[in-house]
mmCIF file of C-alpha atoms in Angstrom:
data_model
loop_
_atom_site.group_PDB
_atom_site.id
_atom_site.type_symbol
_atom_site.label_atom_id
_atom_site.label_comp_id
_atom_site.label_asym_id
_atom_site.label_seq_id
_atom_site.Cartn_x
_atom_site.Cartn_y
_atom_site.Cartn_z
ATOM 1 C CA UNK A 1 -5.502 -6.497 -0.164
ATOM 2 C CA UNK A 2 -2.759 -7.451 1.841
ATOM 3 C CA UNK A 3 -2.372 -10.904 0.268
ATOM 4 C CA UNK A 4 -1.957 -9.329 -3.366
ATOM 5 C CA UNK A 5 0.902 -7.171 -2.343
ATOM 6 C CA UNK A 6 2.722 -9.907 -0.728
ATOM 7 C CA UNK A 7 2.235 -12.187 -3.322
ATOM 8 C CA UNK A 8 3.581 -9.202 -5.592
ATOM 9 C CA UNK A 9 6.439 -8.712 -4.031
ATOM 10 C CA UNK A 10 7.518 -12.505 -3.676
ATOM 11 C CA UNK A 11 7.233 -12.373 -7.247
ATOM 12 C CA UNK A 12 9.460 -9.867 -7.966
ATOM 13 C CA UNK A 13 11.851 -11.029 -5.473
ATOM 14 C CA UNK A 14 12.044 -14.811 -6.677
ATOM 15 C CA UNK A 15 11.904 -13.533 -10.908
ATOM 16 C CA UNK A 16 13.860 -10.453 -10.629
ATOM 17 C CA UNK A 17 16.356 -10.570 -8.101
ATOM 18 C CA UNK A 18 17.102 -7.976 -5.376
ATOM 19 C CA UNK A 19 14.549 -4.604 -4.842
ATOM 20 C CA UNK A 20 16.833 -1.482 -5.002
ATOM 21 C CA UNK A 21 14.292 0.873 -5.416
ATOM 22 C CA UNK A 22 10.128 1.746 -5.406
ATOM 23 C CA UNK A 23 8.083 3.871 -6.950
ATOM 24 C CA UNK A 24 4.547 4.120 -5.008
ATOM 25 C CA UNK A 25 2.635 5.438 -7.372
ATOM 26 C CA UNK A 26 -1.042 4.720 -6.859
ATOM 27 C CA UNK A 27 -3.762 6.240 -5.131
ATOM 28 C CA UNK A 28 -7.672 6.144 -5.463
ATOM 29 C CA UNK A 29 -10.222 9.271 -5.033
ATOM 30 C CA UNK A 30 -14.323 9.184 -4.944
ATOM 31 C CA UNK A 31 -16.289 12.000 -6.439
ATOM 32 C CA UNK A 32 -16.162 15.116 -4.778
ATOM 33 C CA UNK A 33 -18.740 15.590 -2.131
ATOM 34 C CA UNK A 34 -19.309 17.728 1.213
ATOM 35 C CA UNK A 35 -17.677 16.236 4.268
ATOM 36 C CA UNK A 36 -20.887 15.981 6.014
ATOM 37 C CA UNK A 37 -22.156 13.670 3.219
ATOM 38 C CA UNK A 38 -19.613 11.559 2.742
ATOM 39 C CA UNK A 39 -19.672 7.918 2.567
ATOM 40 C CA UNK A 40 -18.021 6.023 5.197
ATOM 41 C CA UNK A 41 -17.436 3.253 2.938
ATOM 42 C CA UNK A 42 -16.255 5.299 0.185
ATOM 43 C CA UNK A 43 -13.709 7.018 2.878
ATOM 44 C CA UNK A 44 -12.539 3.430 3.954
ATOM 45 C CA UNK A 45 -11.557 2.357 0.738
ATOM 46 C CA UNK A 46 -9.747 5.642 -0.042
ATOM 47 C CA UNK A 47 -7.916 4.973 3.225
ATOM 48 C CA UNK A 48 -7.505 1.581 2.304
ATOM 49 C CA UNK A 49 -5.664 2.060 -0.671
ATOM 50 C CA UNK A 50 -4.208 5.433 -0.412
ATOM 51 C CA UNK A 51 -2.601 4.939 2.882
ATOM 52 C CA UNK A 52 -2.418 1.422 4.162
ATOM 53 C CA UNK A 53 -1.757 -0.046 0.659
ATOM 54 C CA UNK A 54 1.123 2.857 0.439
ATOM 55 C CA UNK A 55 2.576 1.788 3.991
ATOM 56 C CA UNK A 56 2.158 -2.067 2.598
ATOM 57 C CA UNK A 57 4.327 -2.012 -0.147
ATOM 58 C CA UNK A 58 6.628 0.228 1.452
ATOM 59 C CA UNK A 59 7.890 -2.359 4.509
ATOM 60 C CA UNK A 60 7.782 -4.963 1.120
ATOM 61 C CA UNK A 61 9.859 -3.210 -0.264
ATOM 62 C CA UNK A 62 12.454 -1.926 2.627
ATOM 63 C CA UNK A 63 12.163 -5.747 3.763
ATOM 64 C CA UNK A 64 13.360 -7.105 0.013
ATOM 65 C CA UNK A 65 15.838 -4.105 -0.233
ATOM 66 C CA UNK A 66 17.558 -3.975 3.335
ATOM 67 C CA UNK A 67 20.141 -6.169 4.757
ATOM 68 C CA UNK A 68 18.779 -7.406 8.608
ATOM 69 C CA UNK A 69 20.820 -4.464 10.204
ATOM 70 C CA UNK A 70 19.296 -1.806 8.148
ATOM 71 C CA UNK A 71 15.215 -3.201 8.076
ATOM 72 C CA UNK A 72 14.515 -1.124 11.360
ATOM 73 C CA UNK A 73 14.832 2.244 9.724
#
């Protein structure tokens, strides 16, 4: 949720000082199925978490780690 990873990064901003670097490393997968029978909700979540959570943390992160002039790239 989008709530958790602000509230993540807050805390590592305001306990351990300035971000100068991320590793993304998380990612979710359902069991394997055809394409034709796949879940919508199941694909959802994977998108959920796979890319939006990814894109999430990442503008956290280049937010915390960029200086005002640099937080457009």
């Amino acid at each position: 949720k989008e709530e958790d990873i602000l509230r993540l990064f807050a805390e590592v901003d305001g306990g351990l000082g300035p971000m100068t670097s991320m590793v993304y490393n998380a990612g979710i997968q359902n069991k394997p199925s055809r394409l034709v029978d796949a879940d919508w909700a199941d694909l959802r979540r994977v998108m959920d978490v796979n890319f939006l959570g990814a894109h999430l943390a990442c503008r956290e992160a280049i937010r915390l780690g960029a200086s005002e002039d640099e937080a457009g790239l």
